[in-house]
Coordinates of C-alpha atoms in Angstrom, one line a residue:
M11 CA 47.7 -40.4 11.3
Q12 CA 45.7 -41.0 14.2
E13 CA 41.9 -41.3 14.6
P14 CA 39.7 -38.4 15.5
D15 CA 39.1 -37.7 19.0
Q16 CA 35.7 -39.4 19.5
A17 CA 34.5 -37.1 22.2
G18 CA 36.2 -33.7 20.8
R19 CA 34.1 -31.0 19.1
P20 CA 33.5 -30.6 15.7
L21 CA 36.7 -29.4 13.7
R22 CA 34.6 -28.3 10.9
A23 CA 31.5 -26.8 9.9
Y24 CA 29.1 -26.9 7.0
T25 CA 28.0 -23.5 5.2
D26 CA 24.8 -24.2 4.4
P27 CA 22.9 -22.4 6.6
D28 CA 19.7 -25.1 6.3
Y29 CA 22.1 -27.8 7.8
E30 CA 21.5 -28.7 11.5
P31 CA 24.0 -30.9 13.0
L32 CA 22.5 -34.1 14.5
C33 CA 25.0 -34.9 17.0
A34 CA 27.6 -33.1 19.5
T35 CA 30.3 -35.6 19.3
L36 CA 31.8 -38.4 16.9
A37 CA 31.1 -40.9 19.3
E38 CA 27.4 -39.9 19.2
V39 CA 27.1 -40.1 15.3
R40 CA 29.1 -43.6 15.5
A41 CA 26.6 -45.0 17.9
N42 CA 23.5 -43.7 15.9
I43 CA 25.4 -45.5 12.8
D44 CA 25.5 -48.4 14.9
R45 CA 22.1 -48.4 15.9
L46 CA 21.0 -47.9 12.5
D47 CA 23.1 -51.0 11.2
D48 CA 21.8 -53.6 13.1
L49 CA 18.2 -52.5 12.2
I50 CA 19.3 -52.4 8.5
V51 CA 20.8 -55.9 8.8
A52 CA 17.7 -57.1 10.7
L53 CA 15.8 -56.2 7.5
L54 CA 18.3 -57.4 5.3
A55 CA 17.9 -60.9 7.0
Q56 CA 14.2 -60.9 6.5
R57 CA 15.1 -59.8 3.0
A58 CA 17.3 -62.7 2.7
M59 CA 15.0 -65.5 3.5
Y60 CA 12.1 -64.0 1.0
V61 CA 15.1 -64.3 -1.7
K62 CA 15.4 -68.0 -0.5
D63 CA 11.8 -68.7 -0.7
A64 CA 11.7 -66.9 -4.3
A65 CA 14.0 -69.8 -5.8
R66 CA 11.5 -72.4 -5.3
F67 CA 9.1 -70.4 -8.0
K68 CA 12.1 -70.2 -10.8
K69 CA 12.8 -72.8 -13.1
D70 CA 16.4 -71.8 -14.3
A71 CA 19.3 -69.1 -14.0
F72 CA 17.8 -66.8 -16.2
Q73 CA 14.8 -66.8 -13.8
V74 CA 16.9 -66.4 -10.8
S75 CA 19.0 -63.6 -12.3
A76 CA 15.9 -61.8 -13.3
P77 CA 17.1 -58.7 -15.1
A78 CA 13.8 -57.0 -15.7
R79 CA 13.1 -57.6 -11.7
Q80 CA 16.7 -56.2 -11.1
A81 CA 16.0 -53.0 -13.2
E82 CA 12.8 -52.3 -11.2
V83 CA 14.2 -52.7 -8.0
F84 CA 17.1 -50.3 -9.0
A85 CA 14.6 -47.4 -10.2
K86 CA 12.5 -48.0 -7.3
V87 CA 15.5 -47.8 -4.4
R88 CA 16.5 -44.5 -6.5
A89 CA 13.1 -43.2 -5.9
L90 CA 13.0 -44.0 -2.4
A91 CA 16.3 -42.5 -1.7
S92 CA 15.1 -39.3 -3.8
R93 CA 11.9 -39.3 -1.2
H94 CA 14.0 -40.4 1.7
N95 CA 16.5 -37.8 0.9
R96 CA 17.2 -34.9 3.8
G97 CA 20.2 -32.9 2.4
F98 CA 22.8 -35.9 1.4
D99 CA 23.9 -35.2 -2.1
G100 CA 24.2 -38.1 -4.4
L101 CA 22.1 -40.1 -1.8
E102 CA 20.3 -41.9 -4.6
D103 CA 24.0 -43.1 -6.5
V104 CA 24.9 -44.4 -3.1
V105 CA 21.8 -46.5 -2.3
E106 CA 21.9 -47.5 -6.2
A107 CA 25.3 -49.0 -5.6
G108 CA 24.9 -50.3 -2.3
Y109 CA 22.1 -52.0 -3.9
R110 CA 23.4 -53.2 -6.9
A111 CA 26.2 -55.1 -4.0
L112 CA 23.4 -56.6 -2.4
V113 CA 21.6 -57.9 -5.5
T114 CA 24.4 -59.4 -6.9
A115 CA 25.2 -61.4 -3.8
F116 CA 21.4 -62.4 -3.0
I117 CA 21.3 -63.7 -6.7
A118 CA 24.6 -65.8 -6.3
A119 CA 22.9 -67.0 -2.6
E120 CA 19.6 -67.9 -4.6
Q121 CA 21.2 -69.7 -7.3
Q122 CA 22.8 -72.0 -5.1
Y123 CA 19.4 -72.9 -3.0
H124 CA 18.1 -73.1 -6.6
D125 CA 20.7 -75.8 -7.5
K126 CA 20.3 -77.8 -4.4
M127 CA 16.5 -77.9 -4.9
T128 CA 14.4 -80.8 -6.2
R129 CA 11.8 -80.1 -9.0
T130 CA 8.0 -80.6 -8.0
E131 CA 5.8 -81.7 -10.5
D132 CA 4.9 -78.3 -12.2
G133 CA 8.8 -77.8 -12.4
D134 CA 9.0 -80.2 -14.9
A135 CA 7.0 -78.4 -17.6

């Protein structure tokens, strides 16, 4: 099998009359995805620093994992996906699955930071 022609014309068409194509070529689609990936990763890097900072406020592994907060985040991102959806069936599921993977990785990293910290006087309580 070979990759599709990035400069070629579309080989398929949606039957949905409301669908409006965003790009003329696959190369244009991929360039836009790459542009968005750069923005997404920059935002994830910012989020990571807040996760790192959050470790300072937690006394143990349970607080690092924060199951109630996780549930809150997953519900929130599903609602955000629904609000921002422009016609992608199942976007809420895709976003939640992505966030579940992100949160799992962020918790593992936060736990490592937490384990390396020293306690403050208030942290002994």
